[in-house]
Amino acid sequence: MADLETLRKHLGQNLRRARAQAGLSQREVAQHPGVSRPTYTYYETGHTAPSVFDLYRLAQLYGCPMEDFLR
């Protein structure tokens, strides 16, 4: 099983990809779960992971299951 750091990096890459495909800025996306833009940037860079609630809200924004971010 992958270590936590690897999982956070994969999650961040998937979040970045989804945002780019949606044509949204980090600021626009951060507003959806109600976090600051710097916090969202940390999600995308793998420094920290979103809460389950924030990940759910992001999945709603992109119209995909949460699992898509973890693959």
mmCIF file of C-alpha atoms in Angstrom:
data_model
loop_
_atom_site.group_PDB
_atom_site.id
_atom_site.type_symbol
_atom_site.label_atom_id
_atom_site.label_comp_id
_atom_site.label_asym_id
_atom_site.label_seq_id
_atom_site.Cartn_x
_atom_site.Cartn_y
_atom_site.Cartn_z
ATOM 1 C CA MET A 1 0.000 0.000 0.000
ATOM 2 C CA ALA A 2 1.213 3.496 -0.824
ATOM 3 C CA ASP A 3 2.365 5.738 1.962
ATOM 4 C CA LEU A 4 0.373 8.789 3.060
ATOM 5 C CA GLU A 5 2.608 11.271 1.232
ATOM 6 C CA THR A 6 2.177 9.407 -2.057
ATOM 7 C CA LEU A 7 -1.587 9.283 -1.601
ATOM 8 C CA ARG A 8 -1.735 13.039 -0.906
ATOM 9 C CA LYS A 9 0.319 13.755 -4.034
ATOM 10 C CA HIS A 10 -1.956 11.572 -6.179
ATOM 11 C CA LEU A 11 -5.002 13.271 -4.692
ATOM 12 C CA GLY A 12 -3.505 16.680 -5.437
ATOM 13 C CA GLN A 13 -2.728 15.754 -9.033
ATOM 14 C CA ASN A 14 -6.268 14.503 -9.530
ATOM 15 C CA LEU A 15 -7.758 17.650 -8.008
ATOM 16 C CA ARG A 16 -5.560 19.830 -10.228
ATOM 17 C CA ARG A 17 -6.559 17.839 -13.313
ATOM 18 C CA ALA A 18 -10.283 18.104 -12.496
ATOM 19 C CA ARG A 19 -9.988 21.850 -11.934
ATOM 20 C CA ALA A 20 -8.119 22.369 -15.208
ATOM 21 C CA GLN A 21 -10.693 20.324 -17.130
ATOM 22 C CA ALA A 22 -13.462 22.427 -15.597
ATOM 23 C CA GLY A 23 -11.636 25.643 -16.528
ATOM 24 C CA LEU A 24 -11.816 27.026 -12.986
ATOM 25 C CA SER A 25 -9.296 28.991 -10.938
ATOM 26 C CA GLN A 26 -8.105 27.816 -7.539
ATOM 27 C CA ARG A 27 -9.987 30.732 -5.973
ATOM 28 C CA GLU A 28 -13.259 29.690 -7.654
ATOM 29 C CA VAL A 29 -12.879 26.069 -6.582
ATOM 30 C CA ALA A 30 -11.899 26.988 -3.007
ATOM 31 C CA GLN A 31 -15.176 28.870 -2.578
ATOM 32 C CA HIS A 32 -17.218 25.714 -3.157
ATOM 33 C CA PRO A 33 -16.148 23.851 -0.014
ATOM 34 C CA GLY A 34 -15.592 27.198 1.731
ATOM 35 C CA VAL A 35 -11.831 27.062 2.234
ATOM 36 C CA SER A 36 -9.221 29.716 1.517
ATOM 37 C CA ARG A 37 -7.321 29.691 -1.759
ATOM 38 C CA PRO A 38 -4.026 28.914 0.040
ATOM 39 C CA THR A 39 -5.670 25.924 1.750
ATOM 40 C CA TYR A 40 -6.914 24.651 -1.591
ATOM 41 C CA THR A 41 -3.436 25.158 -3.046
ATOM 42 C CA TYR A 42 -2.106 22.899 -0.277
ATOM 43 C CA TYR A 43 -4.604 20.243 -1.382
ATOM 44 C CA GLU A 44 -3.327 20.390 -4.962
ATOM 45 C CA THR A 45 0.341 20.340 -3.966
ATOM 46 C CA GLY A 46 -0.121 17.410 -1.584
ATOM 47 C CA HIS A 47 0.959 19.311 1.519
ATOM 48 C CA THR A 48 -2.343 18.495 3.173
ATOM 49 C CA ALA A 49 -5.479 16.539 2.308
ATOM 50 C CA PRO A 50 -9.028 17.866 2.330
ATOM 51 C CA SER A 51 -11.477 16.628 4.896
ATOM 52 C CA VAL A 52 -13.962 14.017 3.755
ATOM 53 C CA PHE A 53 -16.638 16.723 3.743
ATOM 54 C CA ASP A 54 -14.520 19.040 1.547
ATOM 55 C CA LEU A 55 -13.678 16.171 -0.800
ATOM 56 C CA TYR A 56 -17.397 15.383 -1.071
ATOM 57 C CA ARG A 57 -18.162 19.019 -1.919
ATOM 58 C CA LEU A 58 -15.431 19.028 -4.575
ATOM 59 C CA ALA A 59 -16.832 15.829 -6.068
ATOM 60 C CA GLN A 60 -20.245 17.526 -6.252
ATOM 61 C CA LEU A 61 -18.681 20.518 -7.988
ATOM 62 C CA TYR A 62 -17.058 18.323 -10.636
ATOM 63 C CA GLY A 63 -19.961 15.881 -10.909
ATOM 64 C CA CYS A 64 -17.891 12.806 -10.142
ATOM 65 C CA PRO A 65 -17.600 10.258 -7.343
ATOM 66 C CA MET A 66 -15.066 10.992 -4.593
ATOM 67 C CA GLU A 67 -13.224 7.805 -5.532
ATOM 68 C CA ASP A 68 -12.114 9.432 -8.787
ATOM 69 C CA PHE A 69 -9.788 11.675 -6.815
ATOM 70 C CA LEU A 70 -8.151 8.751 -5.045
ATOM 71 C CA ARG A 71 -7.250 6.656 -8.086
#
